[in-house]
Coordinates of C-alpha atoms in Angstrom, one line a residue:
Chain W
M1 CA 19.6 -5.7 13.2
C2 CA 18.8 -2.0 13.5
Y3 CA 21.0 -1.2 10.4
F4 CA 19.1 -3.9 8.5
F5 CA 15.9 -2.2 9.5
A6 CA 17.1 1.2 8.2
I7 CA 18.4 -0.3 5.0
I8 CA 15.0 -1.9 4.1
E9 CA 13.3 1.4 5.0
L10 CA 15.6 3.4 2.7
M11 CA 15.3 1.0 -0.2
G12 CA 13.7 2.3 -3.3
T13 CA 14.3 6.0 -2.6
R14 CA 16.0 7.2 -5.8
S15 CA 17.1 10.7 -6.6
Y16 CA 17.0 10.8 -10.4
L17 CA 13.9 11.4 -12.5
G18 CA 12.2 8.5 -14.1
E19 CA 10.8 8.6 -17.7
F20 CA 7.2 8.9 -16.5
E21 CA 8.1 11.5 -13.9
L22 CA 9.9 13.6 -16.5
M23 CA 6.9 13.4 -18.8
L24 CA 4.6 14.5 -16.0
L25 CA 6.8 17.5 -15.1
L26 CA 6.8 18.6 -18.8
A27 CA 3.0 18.3 -18.9
V28 CA 2.7 20.3 -15.7
I29 CA 5.0 23.0 -17.1
H30 CA 3.0 23.0 -20.4
L31 CA -0.4 23.2 -18.7
G32 CA 0.6 26.0 -16.3
E33 CA -2.4 27.2 -14.3
E34 CA -4.6 24.4 -15.6
A35 CA -2.5 21.5 -14.4
Y36 CA -4.7 19.1 -12.5
G37 CA -5.4 15.3 -12.9
V38 CA -7.7 15.2 -16.0
P39 CA -5.7 17.6 -18.3
V40 CA -2.4 16.1 -17.2
A41 CA -3.5 12.6 -18.0
R42 CA -5.0 13.8 -21.3
E43 CA -1.8 15.5 -22.3
L44 CA 0.2 12.3 -21.6
E45 CA -2.3 10.2 -23.6
K46 CA -2.1 12.6 -26.5
H47 CA 1.7 12.3 -26.8
R48 CA 2.1 8.7 -25.7
G49 CA -0.8 7.4 -27.8
R50 CA -2.3 5.1 -25.2
I51 CA -4.6 5.2 -22.1
V52 CA -3.0 6.7 -19.0
S53 CA -4.3 5.7 -15.6
V54 CA -5.2 8.8 -13.6
G55 CA -4.3 6.9 -10.4
S56 CA -0.8 6.4 -11.6
V57 CA -0.6 10.0 -12.6
Y58 CA -1.5 11.0 -9.0
A59 CA 0.9 8.4 -7.5
A60 CA 3.8 9.8 -9.5
L61 CA 2.8 13.5 -8.8
E62 CA 2.7 12.7 -5.1
R63 CA 6.1 11.2 -5.3
L64 CA 7.4 14.3 -7.1
E65 CA 5.7 16.5 -4.4
A66 CA 7.5 14.5 -1.7
K67 CA 10.8 15.2 -3.5
G68 CA 10.0 18.9 -3.5
L69 CA 9.8 19.1 -7.3
I70 CA 6.2 20.2 -7.5
T71 CA 3.6 21.7 -5.1
S72 CA -0.1 21.1 -5.0
S73 CA -3.2 23.1 -3.8
L74 CA -6.9 22.5 -3.7
G75 CA -9.2 24.5 -5.9
D76 CA -13.0 25.1 -5.5
S77 CA -15.4 22.2 -5.6
T78 CA -17.7 22.2 -8.6
P79 CA -21.0 20.4 -9.3
E80 CA -19.7 18.8 -12.5
R81 CA -17.2 16.9 -10.3
G82 CA -19.8 15.8 -7.8
G83 CA -18.8 18.6 -5.4
K84 CA -15.1 17.4 -5.3
A85 CA -12.3 19.9 -5.5
K86 CA -9.6 19.9 -8.2
R87 CA -6.0 19.5 -7.0
Y88 CA -3.7 21.8 -9.0
F89 CA 0.0 21.1 -9.4
R90 CA 2.8 23.7 -9.9
I91 CA 6.4 23.1 -10.6
T92 CA 9.0 24.4 -8.1
K93 CA 12.3 26.0 -8.8
E94 CA 14.0 22.7 -7.9
G95 CA 11.7 20.9 -10.3
L96 CA 12.6 23.2 -13.2
R97 CA 16.3 22.8 -12.4
Q98 CA 16.0 19.0 -12.5
V99 CA 14.1 19.1 -15.8
H100 CA 16.8 21.3 -17.3
E101 CA 19.5 19.0 -15.9
T102 CA 17.9 15.9 -17.3
R103 CA 17.5 17.5 -20.7
R104 CA 21.1 18.6 -20.7
V105 CA 22.3 15.1 -19.8
L106 CA 20.0 13.4 -22.3
T107 CA 21.0 15.8 -25.1
R108 CA 24.7 15.1 -24.4
L109 CA 24.1 11.4 -24.5
W110 CA 22.1 11.6 -27.8
R111 CA 25.0 13.6 -29.3
T112 CA 27.4 10.8 -28.6
I113 CA 25.5 8.4 -30.8
P114 CA 26.2 8.7 -34.5
D115 CA 23.2 8.8 -36.9
F116 CA 24.3 5.6 -38.7
K117 CA 24.1 3.6 -35.5
L118 CA 20.5 4.7 -34.8
E119 CA 19.5 3.9 -38.4
F120 CA 21.2 0.5 -38.2
H121 CA 19.2 -0.4 -35.1
L122 CA 15.9 0.8 -36.5
E123 CA 16.4 -1.3 -39.7
E124 CA 17.2 -4.3 -37.5
R125 CA 13.8 -4.0 -35.8
Chain Q
M1 CA -22.0 19.4 -19.5
N2 CA -23.4 15.8 -19.5
H3 CA -24.7 14.8 -16.1
R4 CA -24.8 11.0 -16.7
E5 CA -23.7 8.9 -13.7
P6 CA -20.8 6.5 -13.6
P7 CA -21.2 2.9 -12.5
A8 CA -22.3 3.2 -8.8
L9 CA -20.4 0.1 -7.7
A10 CA -17.2 1.4 -9.2
T11 CA -17.6 4.7 -7.4
W12 CA -18.3 3.0 -4.1
M13 CA -15.2 0.9 -4.5
L14 CA -13.1 3.9 -5.3
D15 CA -14.3 5.8 -2.2
H16 CA -14.1 2.8 0.2
L17 CA -11.4 0.4 -1.0
R18 CA -8.6 2.9 -1.2
S19 CA -7.0 3.3 2.2
R20 CA -6.2 7.0 1.5
G21 CA -9.8 7.7 0.8
T22 CA -9.7 11.3 2.0
D23 CA -8.1 12.5 -1.2
E24 CA -11.2 13.4 -3.2
A25 CA -9.4 15.0 -6.2
L26 CA -9.0 11.6 -8.0
S27 CA -12.7 10.7 -7.6
G28 CA -13.6 14.2 -8.9
D29 CA -11.2 13.9 -11.9
L30 CA -12.7 10.5 -12.9
L31 CA -16.2 11.8 -12.6
E32 CA -15.3 14.9 -14.7
A33 CA -13.7 12.8 -17.4
F34 CA -16.6 10.3 -17.4
R35 CA -19.1 13.2 -17.9
T36 CA -17.1 14.6 -20.8
G37 CA -17.5 11.4 -22.8
R38 CA -15.4 8.6 -21.3
S39 CA -17.0 5.1 -21.4
A40 CA -18.1 3.0 -18.4
G41 CA -15.3 0.5 -19.3
W42 CA -12.7 3.3 -19.1
Y43 CA -14.1 4.3 -15.6
W44 CA -13.9 0.7 -14.3
Y45 CA -10.3 0.4 -15.6
Q46 CA -9.3 3.7 -13.8
V47 CA -11.0 2.6 -10.6
I48 CA -9.4 -0.8 -10.5
V49 CA -5.9 0.6 -11.3
A50 CA -6.3 3.4 -8.7
I51 CA -7.3 0.8 -6.0
A52 CA -4.4 -1.5 -7.0
I53 CA -1.9 1.4 -6.9
A54 CA -3.2 2.6 -3.5
W55 CA -2.8 -0.8 -2.0
G56 CA 0.6 -1.4 -3.7
R57 CA 1.8 1.9 -2.3
N58 CA 0.6 0.9 1.2
V59 CA 2.3 -2.4 1.1
W60 CA 5.5 -0.8 0.0
R61 CA 5.2 1.9 2.7
Y62 CA 4.8 -0.8 5.4
R63 CA 7.4 -3.2 3.9
V64 CA 9.5 -3.2 7.1
T65 CA 6.4 -3.9 9.2
L66 CA 5.3 -6.8 6.9
F67 CA 8.7 -8.2 6.7
F68 CA 9.0 -8.2 10.5
A69 CA 5.6 -9.8 10.9
A70 CA 6.6 -12.6 8.5
V71 CA 9.8 -13.3 10.4
W72 CA 8.1 -13.0 13.9
S73 CA 5.3 -15.4 12.9
V74 CA 8.0 -18.1 12.2
F75 CA 8.5 -18.3 15.9
S76 CA 4.8 -18.9 16.7
P77 CA 5.1 -22.8 16.9
A78 CA 7.7 -22.4 19.7
W79 CA 5.3 -20.0 21.5
L80 CA 2.5 -22.5 21.2
L81 CA 4.4 -24.9 23.3
L82 CA 3.9 -22.5 26.2
P83 CA 0.3 -23.5 27.0
V84 CA 1.5 -27.2 27.3
H85 CA 3.6 -26.2 30.3
F86 CA 1.4 -23.3 31.5
S87 CA -2.1 -24.8 30.9
L88 CA -5.6 -23.5 31.5
D89 CA -6.0 -26.1 34.2
S90 CA -3.1 -24.7 36.2
L91 CA -4.8 -21.2 36.0
V92 CA -8.4 -22.0 36.8
G93 CA -8.2 -25.4 38.3
D94 CA -9.9 -28.5 36.8
T95 CA -11.6 -27.3 33.6
S96 CA -13.7 -30.5 33.3
Q97 CA -15.8 -29.2 36.2
I98 CA -16.8 -26.1 34.2
P99 CA -20.2 -26.5 32.4
W100 CA -20.7 -26.0 28.7
P101 CA -20.6 -23.3 27.1
W102 CA -18.3 -21.7 29.7
S103 CA -15.6 -24.4 29.2
F104 CA -15.6 -23.6 25.5
I105 CA -15.5 -19.9 26.0
C106 CA -12.7 -20.3 28.6
A107 CA -10.6 -22.3 26.1
I108 CA -11.1 -19.7 23.4
V109 CA -10.3 -16.8 25.6
F110 CA -7.2 -18.6 26.9
G111 CA -6.1 -19.3 23.3
M112 CA -6.7 -15.6 22.4
V113 CA -4.7 -14.4 25.4
I114 CA -1.8 -16.6 24.5
A115 CA -1.9 -15.4 20.9
M116 CA -2.2 -11.7 21.9
L117 CA 0.7 -12.0 24.3
F118 CA 2.8 -13.4 21.4
I119 CA 1.7 -10.6 19.0
W120 CA 2.3 -7.9 21.6
L121 CA 5.7 -9.3 22.5
G122 CA 6.5 -9.0 18.7
V123 CA 5.2 -5.4 18.8
A124 CA 7.5 -4.6 21.7
V125 CA 10.5 -6.1 19.9
Y126 CA 9.6 -4.2 16.7
S127 CA 9.1 -0.9 18.6
T128 CA 12.4 -1.2 20.3
L129 CA 14.2 -1.9 17.0
H130 CA 12.3 1.0 15.4
L131 CA 13.3 3.3 18.2
L132 CA 16.9 2.3 18.0
A133 CA 17.1 2.6 14.2
F134 CA 15.1 5.8 13.6
G135 CA 14.9 7.4 17.1
K136 CA 11.1 7.6 16.7
C137 CA 8.4 6.1 18.9
L138 CA 6.0 3.9 17.0
F139 CA 2.8 4.0 19.2
R140 CA 0.2 6.2 17.6
S141 CA -3.2 4.5 18.0
V142 CA -2.7 1.6 20.5
W143 CA -6.4 0.8 21.0
K144 CA -7.0 0.7 17.2
G145 CA -4.0 -1.5 16.8
F146 CA -5.1 -3.8 19.6
L147 CA -8.7 -4.2 18.4
W148 CA -7.9 -4.6 14.7
G149 CA -5.0 -7.0 15.5
L150 CA -7.4 -9.1 17.6
V151 CA -10.1 -9.1 14.8
A152 CA -7.6 -10.0 12.1
Y153 CA -6.1 -12.8 14.3
A154 CA -9.6 -14.2 15.1
L155 CA -10.7 -14.1 11.4
A156 CA -7.4 -15.7 10.2
Q157 CA -7.8 -18.4 13.0
A158 CA -11.4 -19.0 11.8
C159 CA -10.1 -19.4 8.2
K160 CA -7.4 -21.8 9.5
F161 CA -10.0 -23.8 11.3
A162 CA -12.2 -24.0 8.2
I163 CA -9.2 -25.1 6.1
S164 CA -8.1 -27.7 8.7
I165 CA -11.6 -29.3 8.6
H166 CA -11.6 -29.7 4.8
Y167 CA -7.9 -30.6 4.5
P168 CA -7.5 -34.1 3.2
Q169 CA -5.6 -36.7 5.2
P170 CA -2.2 -37.6 3.6
A171 CA -2.0 -40.9 1.8
S172 CA 1.7 -41.3 1.3
N173 CA 4.9 -40.2 3.0
A174 CA 5.7 -37.6 0.4
E175 CA 2.2 -36.2 0.7
H176 CA 2.6 -36.3 4.5
W177 CA 5.7 -34.0 4.3
G178 CA 3.9 -31.8 1.8
S179 CA 0.9 -31.4 4.1
L180 CA 3.1 -30.8 7.1
T181 CA 4.8 -27.9 5.3
M182 CA 1.4 -26.6 4.3
L183 CA 0.1 -27.0 7.8
G184 CA 3.2 -25.1 9.1
V185 CA 2.3 -22.2 6.8
I186 CA -1.4 -22.3 7.9
L187 CA -0.4 -22.5 11.5
R188 CA 1.7 -19.3 11.2
F189 CA -0.8 -17.4 9.1
P190 CA -3.1 -16.1 11.9
Y191 CA 0.0 -14.9 13.8
F192 CA 1.4 -13.2 10.7
T193 CA -2.0 -11.5 10.1
G194 CA -2.5 -10.5 13.7
T195 CA 1.1 -9.1 14.1
A196 CA 1.0 -7.3 10.7
T197 CA -2.4 -5.7 11.3
T198 CA -1.5 -4.5 14.8
L199 CA 1.8 -3.0 13.6
W200 CA 0.1 -1.6 10.5
F201 CA -2.4 0.4 12.7
L202 CA 0.3 1.3 15.2
A203 CA 2.5 2.7 12.5
S204 CA -0.2 4.4 10.4
R205 CA -1.0 8.1 10.7
D206 CA -4.3 9.0 12.3
K207 CA -5.0 11.6 9.7
P208 CA -3.5 11.5 6.2
E209 CA -1.5 14.6 5.1
Q210 CA -4.0 17.3 4.0
V211 CA -3.4 19.3 0.9
R212 CA -3.8 23.0 1.6
A213 CA -6.6 24.8 -0.2
A214 CA -5.7 27.5 -2.7

């Protein structure tokens, strides 16, 4: 019964980066010192071409922070934001390492697919 | 900078309906984006998604607790047989001698005590399993857990009572079995709600993790 308890508790803890998480990390790297909720969501919207929920951005960023891939700190509160502080995000060394690792694996996988196969699937669609 | 105000109801919902309401950065971000030209529709969408995500994350975080509460509430009909053998009359004597409304109050208090004993027996079983599995004690805010568990149980019991008044009588055998199943679910609902709420408050942190200021 105790093992069953522990199994349910540990369910859903994955170590690899998801698609959305990878995009977020790249946006945080790109924005540098200005990486907080609004610009990060805007950056993703610009590249994905659809509305991004700021709530889901925060949820994913907090998940990444729990994994030690980014850190966050509060900035000053401003009147434009109703006196509420900005929460800035920075990538950690481990985060950078994982981004590079994911890129390396994805590039290798892309190289294994010949061009004619990609063209064939695109034509089918 | 445009200083127009976003929909007040949406802002109130964002501040109060998220259980992790201490994180103000999201509210500030939405306000900033709204004041830089986003529409009221966009603001409403962001607020509803943020609330849904916050609750979804909470449910996922307390999945073990909720699962246990569901399993534990299955045993509540067996527990309800207890008052049959151990009745109010045996405790306080002949209850027909007690005048109204005290007789009514006595019956309600007796019912609540029986229910709370069941819920806290579940809490004890859960805490023991939690301690054995993770080596951590569960009890953080006992009074909060007790009070909110009691409130949740009472509200769910009131809902059950209201449903049972309006529930139609079965006409056929098939409907009879269907209604029995339904009644079974309704019967367990207050126990599930009470156990889940108590465990939720016992397992929750008093103060959410604070982000350090730069």
